[in-house]
Coordinates of N, CA and C in Angstrom, one line a residue:
X1 N -16.4 -50.8 -8.3 CA -16.9 -49.5 -8.5 C -18.1 -49.5 -8.1
X2 N -18.6 -48.6 -7.1 CA -20.2 -48.8 -6.8 C -20.8 -47.9 -7.9
X3 N -22.1 -48.4 -8.2 CA -22.8 -47.6 -9.3 C -23.9 -47.0 -8.7
X4 N -24.0 -45.7 -9.5 CA -25.0 -44.9 -8.6 C -26.6 -45.4 -9.0
X5 N -27.4 -45.5 -8.5 CA -29.0 -45.8 -8.8 C -29.4 -44.7 -9.5
X6 N -30.0 -45.1 -10.6 CA -31.0 -44.0 -11.5 C -32.1 -43.8 -10.6
X7 N -32.5 -42.8 -10.1 CA -33.7 -42.6 -9.4 C -34.9 -41.6 -10.7
X8 N -34.6 -41.7 -11.7 CA -35.5 -40.8 -12.6 C -36.8 -41.2 -13.0
X9 N -37.1 -42.3 -12.7 CA -38.4 -42.9 -12.7 C -39.2 -43.4 -11.7
X10 N -38.4 -42.9 -10.6 CA -39.0 -43.1 -9.3 C -40.3 -42.5 -9.0
X11 N -41.2 -42.9 -8.2 CA -42.7 -42.5 -8.1 C -42.7 -41.1 -7.2
X12 N -41.2 -41.2 -6.3 CA -41.3 -40.2 -5.2 C -40.5 -39.0 -5.9
X13 N -41.0 -37.7 -5.7 CA -40.6 -36.5 -6.2 C -39.2 -36.3 -5.7
X14 N -39.3 -36.6 -4.0 CA -37.8 -36.6 -3.3 C -36.9 -37.3 -4.2
X15 N -36.8 -38.6 -4.4 CA -36.1 -39.5 -4.9 C -35.6 -38.9 -6.2
X16 N -36.6 -38.4 -7.1 CA -36.1 -37.9 -8.4 C -35.4 -36.7 -8.4
X17 N -35.7 -36.0 -7.4 CA -34.9 -34.7 -7.1 C -33.5 -34.9 -6.6
X18 N -33.3 -35.9 -6.0 CA -32.0 -36.2 -5.1 C -31.2 -37.0 -6.4
X19 N -31.9 -37.6 -7.5 CA -31.2 -38.1 -8.6 C -30.8 -36.9 -9.3
X20 N -31.2 -35.8 -9.6 CA -30.4 -34.6 -10.2 C -29.6 -33.8 -9.5
X21 N -29.9 -33.5 -8.4 CA -29.0 -32.6 -7.4 C -28.9 -33.2 -6.0
X22 N -28.9 -34.4 -5.7 CA -28.8 -34.8 -4.4 C -27.4 -35.0 -3.7
X23 N -26.3 -34.8 -4.4 CA -25.0 -34.8 -3.6 C -24.7 -33.8 -3.1
X24 N -24.0 -33.7 -2.0 CA -23.7 -32.3 -1.6 C -22.9 -31.2 -2.4
X25 N -21.8 -31.7 -3.4 CA -21.2 -31.0 -4.2 C -22.0 -29.9 -5.0
X26 N -22.9 -31.0 -5.4 CA -24.0 -30.1 -6.7 C -24.8 -29.1 -6.0
X27 N -25.3 -29.4 -4.8 CA -26.2 -28.4 -4.0 C -24.9 -27.2 -3.7
X28 N -24.0 -27.4 -3.4 CA -22.8 -26.2 -3.1 C -22.9 -25.6 -4.2
X29 N -22.6 -26.0 -5.6 CA -22.1 -25.5 -6.5 C -23.7 -24.5 -6.9
X30 N -24.5 -25.0 -6.5 CA -26.1 -24.1 -6.6 C -25.9 -22.9 -5.9
X31 N -25.8 -23.3 -4.6 CA -25.5 -22.5 -3.5 C -24.3 -21.1 -3.9
X32 N -23.3 -21.5 -4.7 CA -22.4 -20.6 -5.0 C -22.6 -19.8 -6.2
X33 N -23.6 -20.5 -6.8 CA -24.0 -19.8 -8.1 C -25.3 -19.0 -7.9
X34 N -25.9 -19.0 -7.0 CA -26.9 -17.9 -6.5 C -26.2 -17.1 -5.7
X35 N -24.9 -17.3 -5.1 CA -24.1 -16.2 -4.5 C -23.4 -15.3 -5.5
X36 N -23.4 -15.6 -6.8 CA -22.5 -15.2 -7.9 C -21.5 -15.5 -8.4
X37 N -21.3 -16.7 -8.1 CA -20.0 -17.4 -8.7 C -20.3 -17.9 -10.0
X38 N -19.7 -17.8 -11.2 CA -19.7 -18.4 -12.4 C -18.7 -19.0 -13.1
X39 N -17.6 -19.1 -12.6 CA -16.4 -19.7 -13.1 C -15.9 -20.9 -12.5
X40 N -15.2 -21.5 -13.2 CA -14.8 -23.0 -13.1 C -13.7 -22.6 -11.8
X41 N -12.9 -21.8 -12.1 CA -11.8 -21.6 -10.8 C -12.2 -21.3 -9.8
X42 N -13.2 -20.3 -9.8 CA -14.2 -19.7 -8.6 C -14.8 -20.7 -7.8
X43 N -15.4 -21.5 -8.8 CA -16.2 -22.7 -7.7 C -15.2 -23.6 -7.1
X44 N -13.8 -23.6 -7.7 CA -12.8 -24.4 -7.2 C -12.3 -24.0 -6.0
X45 N -11.9 -22.7 -6.1 CA -11.8 -21.8 -4.9 C -12.3 -21.9 -3.9
X46 N -13.8 -21.8 -4.0 CA -14.9 -21.5 -3.0 C -14.7 -23.2 -2.2
X47 N -15.0 -24.2 -3.1 CA -15.7 -25.4 -2.5 C -14.0 -26.2 -2.2
X48 N -13.2 -26.0 -3.0 CA -11.8 -26.8 -2.3 C -12.1 -28.2 -3.0
X49 N -12.8 -28.7 -3.8 CA -12.7 -29.6 -4.3 C -11.8 -30.2 -5.6
X50 N -11.7 -31.6 -5.6 CA -10.9 -32.0 -7.0 C -11.3 -31.7 -8.0
X51 N -10.5 -31.2 -9.2 CA -10.8 -30.8 -10.5 C -11.8 -31.6 -11.3
X52 N -11.6 -32.8 -11.0 CA -12.4 -33.9 -11.8 C -13.9 -33.9 -11.2
X53 N -13.9 -33.8 -9.5 CA -15.4 -33.8 -9.1 C -15.7 -32.8 -9.4
X54 N -15.4 -31.8 -9.8 CA -16.0 -30.4 -9.9 C -16.8 -30.4 -11.3
X55 N -15.6 -30.7 -12.1 CA -16.1 -30.8 -13.5 C -17.1 -31.8 -14.0
X56 N -17.2 -33.0 -13.2 CA -18.3 -33.9 -13.3 C -19.8 -33.2 -12.8
X57 N -19.7 -32.7 -11.8 CA -20.9 -32.1 -11.2 C -21.4 -31.2 -12.0
X58 N -20.7 -30.2 -12.3 CA -20.9 -29.0 -13.2 C -21.5 -29.6 -14.4
X59 N -20.8 -30.6 -15.0 CA -21.3 -31.1 -16.3 C -22.7 -31.8 -16.1
X60 N -22.9 -32.4 -15.2 CA -24.2 -33.1 -14.8 C -25.3 -31.9 -14.4
X61 N -25.0 -31.0 -13.8 CA -25.9 -29.7 -13.6 C -26.2 -29.2 -15.1
X62 N -25.2 -29.1 -15.8 CA -25.7 -28.7 -17.1 C -26.7 -29.4 -18.0
X63 N -26.1 -30.7 -17.8 CA -27.2 -31.9 -18.6 C -28.4 -32.1 -18.2
X64 N -28.3 -31.5 -16.8 CA -30.0 -31.8 -16.2 C -30.6 -30.6 -16.3
X65 N -30.3 -29.3 -16.8 CA -30.8 -28.2 -17.0 C -30.8 -27.4 -15.9
X66 N -30.0 -27.4 -14.9 CA -29.9 -26.6 -13.8 C -29.1 -25.4 -14.2
X67 N -28.2 -25.5 -14.8 CA -27.0 -24.7 -15.2 C -26.8 -24.6 -16.7
X68 N -26.4 -23.4 -17.1 CA -26.1 -23.3 -18.7 C -24.7 -22.9 -18.6
X69 N -24.1 -23.1 -19.9 CA -22.6 -22.4 -20.0 C -22.8 -21.3 -21.2
X70 N -22.1 -20.3 -21.2 CA -22.4 -19.2 -22.0 C -20.8 -18.7 -21.9
X71 N -20.3 -18.0 -23.2 CA -19.3 -17.4 -23.3 C -18.9 -16.5 -22.1
X72 N -17.8 -16.2 -21.5 CA -17.2 -15.4 -20.5 C -18.0 -13.8 -20.5
X73 N -18.4 -13.2 -19.5 CA -18.7 -12.1 -19.5 C -17.2 -10.9 -20.2
X74 N -16.5 -11.3 -20.0 CA -15.3 -10.3 -19.7 C -14.6 -10.8 -21.3
X75 N -15.3 -11.5 -22.2 CA -14.6 -11.7 -23.5 C -13.5 -12.5 -23.8
X76 N -12.9 -13.0 -22.4 CA -12.0 -14.2 -22.3 C -12.5 -15.2 -23.2
X77 N -11.5 -16.0 -23.6 CA -11.8 -17.5 -24.3 C -12.6 -18.5 -23.4
X78 N -12.5 -18.3 -22.3 CA -13.2 -19.1 -21.2 C -14.7 -19.0 -21.4
X79 N -15.3 -19.9 -20.5 CA -17.0 -20.0 -20.5 C -17.5 -19.6 -19.1
X80 N -18.6 -19.5 -18.8 CA -19.2 -19.3 -17.4 C -20.3 -20.1 -17.4
X81 N -20.9 -20.3 -16.0 CA -21.8 -21.0 -16.0 C -23.0 -20.2 -15.1
X82 N -24.4 -20.2 -15.8 CA -25.4 -19.3 -15.4 C -26.4 -20.6 -14.9
X83 N -27.2 -20.0 -13.8 CA -28.7 -20.9 -13.5 C -29.5 -20.8 -14.3
X84 N -30.1 -21.7 -14.4 CA -31.4 -21.4 -15.4 C -32.6 -21.4 -14.4
X85 N -33.9 -21.1 -14.8 CA -34.9 -20.7 -13.9 C -34.9 -22.4 -13.0
X86 N -34.8 -23.5 -13.5 CA -35.0 -24.4 -13.0 C -33.9 -24.7 -11.6
X87 N -32.6 -24.1 -12.0 CA -31.6 -23.8 -10.9 C -31.8 -23.0 -9.9
X88 N -32.5 -21.7 -10.5 CA -33.0 -20.7 -9.4 C -33.9 -21.1 -8.5
X89 N -34.8 -21.9 -8.9 CA -36.0 -22.5 -8.1 C -35.4 -23.3 -6.8
X90 N -34.0 -23.9 -7.0 CA -33.5 -24.7 -5.8 C -33.2 -23.7 -4.8
X91 N -33.4 -22.0 -4.7 CA -33.1 -21.2 -3.7 C -34.0 -21.7 -2.4
X92 N -35.1 -21.8 -2.6 CA -36.0 -22.4 -1.6 C -35.6 -23.5 -0.7
X93 N -35.3 -24.7 -1.6 CA -34.6 -25.9 -1.2 C -33.5 -25.5 -0.3
X94 N -32.4 -24.7 -0.7 CA -31.3 -24.4 0.2 C -31.6 -23.7 1.3
X95 N -32.6 -22.6 1.3 CA -33.1 -21.6 2.1 C -33.6 -22.8 3.1
X96 N -34.5 -23.9 2.8 CA -35.0 -24.7 3.9 C -33.7 -25.5 4.6
X97 N -32.6 -25.9 3.8 CA -31.6 -26.7 4.3 C -31.0 -25.6 5.4
X98 N -30.6 -24.5 5.0 CA -30.2 -23.6 5.6 C -30.8 -23.3 7.2
X99 N -31.9 -23.2 7.0 CA -32.9 -22.9 8.2 C -32.8 -24.2 9.1
X100 N -32.9 -25.2 8.6 CA -32.8 -26.6 9.2 C -31.7 -26.4 10.3
X101 N -30.4 -26.5 9.3 CA -29.2 -26.4 9.8 C -28.6 -25.3 11.3
X102 N -29.4 -24.0 10.8 CA -29.3 -23.0 11.8 C -30.1 -23.4 13.0
X103 N -31.0 -24.3 12.9 CA -31.7 -24.7 14.0 C -31.3 -25.8 14.8
X104 N -30.6 -26.6 14.3 CA -30.1 -27.8 14.7 C -28.9 -28.1 14.5
X105 N -28.1 -27.3 14.1 CA -26.6 -27.9 14.1 C -25.6 -26.7 14.7
X106 N -26.1 -25.6 15.1 CA -25.2 -24.8 15.7 C -25.6 -24.8 17.1
X107 N -24.4 -24.3 17.8 CA -24.8 -23.7 18.9 C -25.2 -22.1 19.3
X108 N -26.0 -21.8 20.2 CA -26.6 -20.4 20.3 C -25.6 -19.2 20.0
X109 N -24.5 -19.7 20.5 CA -23.1 -18.3 20.5 C -22.4 -18.7 19.3
X110 N -22.5 -19.6 18.7 CA -21.6 -20.1 17.5 C -22.0 -19.0 16.1
X111 N -20.8 -18.7 16.0 CA -20.8 -17.9 14.6 C -21.3 -18.7 13.3
X112 N -22.1 -17.8 12.5 CA -22.8 -18.5 11.2 C -23.0 -17.2 10.3
X113 N -23.3 -17.9 9.1 CA -24.0 -16.9 8.1 C -25.2 -16.9 8.1
X114 N -26.2 -15.7 7.8 CA -27.2 -15.6 7.8 C -27.9 -15.0 6.7
X115 N -29.2 -15.7 6.5 CA -29.5 -15.1 4.9 C -30.4 -14.0 5.6
X116 N -30.5 -12.6 4.6 CA -31.1 -11.8 4.8 C -31.8 -11.0 3.9
X117 N -33.0 -10.6 4.2 CA -33.7 -9.8 3.0 C -32.8 -8.4 2.5
X118 N -32.6 -8.6 1.1 CA -31.6 -7.2 0.7 C -32.3 -5.9 1.2
X119 N -33.5 -5.7 1.2 CA -34.2 -4.5 1.2 C -33.9 -4.0 2.4
X120 N -34.1 -4.8 3.7 CA -34.0 -4.0 5.0 C -32.8 -4.7 6.0
X121 N -31.9 -5.9 5.4 CA -31.0 -6.6 6.5 C -31.5 -7.2 7.2
X122 N -32.8 -7.6 7.3 CA -33.5 -8.4 8.3 C -33.3 -9.9 8.2
X123 N -33.3 -11.1 9.0 CA -33.3 -12.1 8.6 C -34.5 -12.7 7.9
X124 N -34.3 -13.8 6.9 CA -35.6 -14.3 6.4 C -36.3 -14.8 7.2
X125 N -37.7 -14.9 7.3 CA -38.4 -15.6 8.0 C -38.2 -16.8 7.8
X126 N -38.8 -17.8 8.7 CA -38.7 -19.2 8.6 C -39.6 -19.8 7.6
X127 N -39.2 -20.9 6.8 CA -40.2 -21.1 5.6 C -41.3 -22.1 6.6
X128 N -42.4 -22.2 6.0 CA -43.2 -23.2 6.5 C -43.9 -23.6 5.5
X129 N -44.9 -25.0 5.9 CA -45.6 -25.4 4.6 C -47.1 -25.0 5.2
X130 N -47.7 -25.0 3.8 CA -49.1 -24.2 3.9 C -50.2 -24.6 3.0
X131 N -51.3 -25.0 3.6 CA -52.3 -25.6 2.8 C -52.7 -24.9 1.5
X132 N -53.3 -25.6 0.6 CA -54.2 -24.9 -0.6 C -54.7 -23.5 -0.4
X133 N -55.2 -23.3 1.1 CA -56.1 -22.4 1.5 C -55.4 -21.3 2.4
X134 N -53.9 -21.6 2.6 CA -53.0 -20.9 3.2 C -52.8 -20.9 4.6
X135 N -53.6 -21.9 5.3 CA -53.3 -22.3 6.6 C -52.0 -22.8 6.8
X136 N -51.1 -22.5 7.9 CA -49.9 -23.0 8.1 C -50.1 -24.4 8.6
X137 N -49.4 -25.3 8.1 CA -49.6 -27.2 8.4 C -48.2 -27.3 9.5
X138 N -48.6 -28.1 10.2 CA -47.4 -28.7 10.9 C -46.8 -30.3 10.5
X139 N -45.7 -30.5 10.7 CA -45.3 -32.1 10.0 C -46.5 -33.2 10.2
X140 N -47.2 -33.2 11.2 CA -48.0 -34.2 11.6 C -49.4 -34.1 10.9
X141 N -49.5 -32.7 10.0 CA -50.7 -32.4 9.5 C -50.6 -32.8 7.6
X142 N -49.7 -33.4 7.5 CA -49.6 -33.9 5.8 C -49.1 -35.3 5.9
X143 N -49.5 -35.6 4.8 CA -49.1 -37.4 4.1 C -49.0 -37.5 2.9
X144 N -48.3 -38.5 2.6 CA -48.1 -38.6 1.2 C -49.2 -39.6 0.5
X145 N -49.9 -39.1 -0.6 CA -50.7 -39.9 -1.2 C -50.3 -40.0 -2.9
X146 N -50.9 -41.3 -3.4 CA -50.4 -41.5 -4.6 C -51.7 -40.8 -5.6
X147 N -51.3 -40.3 -6.8 CA -52.1 -39.2 -7.9 C -52.1 -40.0 -9.1
X148 N -52.9 -40.0 -9.9 CA -52.6 -40.0 -11.4 C -51.8 -39.2 -12.0
X149 N -51.2 -39.6 -12.8 CA -50.2 -38.7 -13.8 C -51.1 -37.8 -14.9
X150 N -52.3 -38.2 -14.8 CA -53.3 -37.7 -15.9 C -54.1 -36.5 -15.2
X151 N -53.9 -36.2 -14.0 CA -55.0 -35.3 -13.5 C -55.0 -34.0 -13.7

């Protein structure tokens, strides 16, 4: 059996993030939760993954504080999942992945789901990197540097 490497102590924030939510099932669970799904059976129906995989991913997302469980809103003996603020903050990550996929993985005439502003139904503007002063930055205008944890 292949053991997953623990990235929790990595100096790279990307590596640590992937250690918590980097597999596709976890990100798809978060996507579904952002879209209002909160019951195990509804996640399974939407994702089509095996119960044991879904159960393990949900447990990991609860353990890492992305989701919490609570009694079902309908009063049934089941529980439901709710995104924490940490989990809701993944919306921007998923929007970035969505926009990258729209730009690089679809033909122009291919049908796709579109993310829109709920106020006016218009597509969400493309995300961009910005400098501390608000300037738009290209991928060539940024670099990774080491900083002290006591800054």
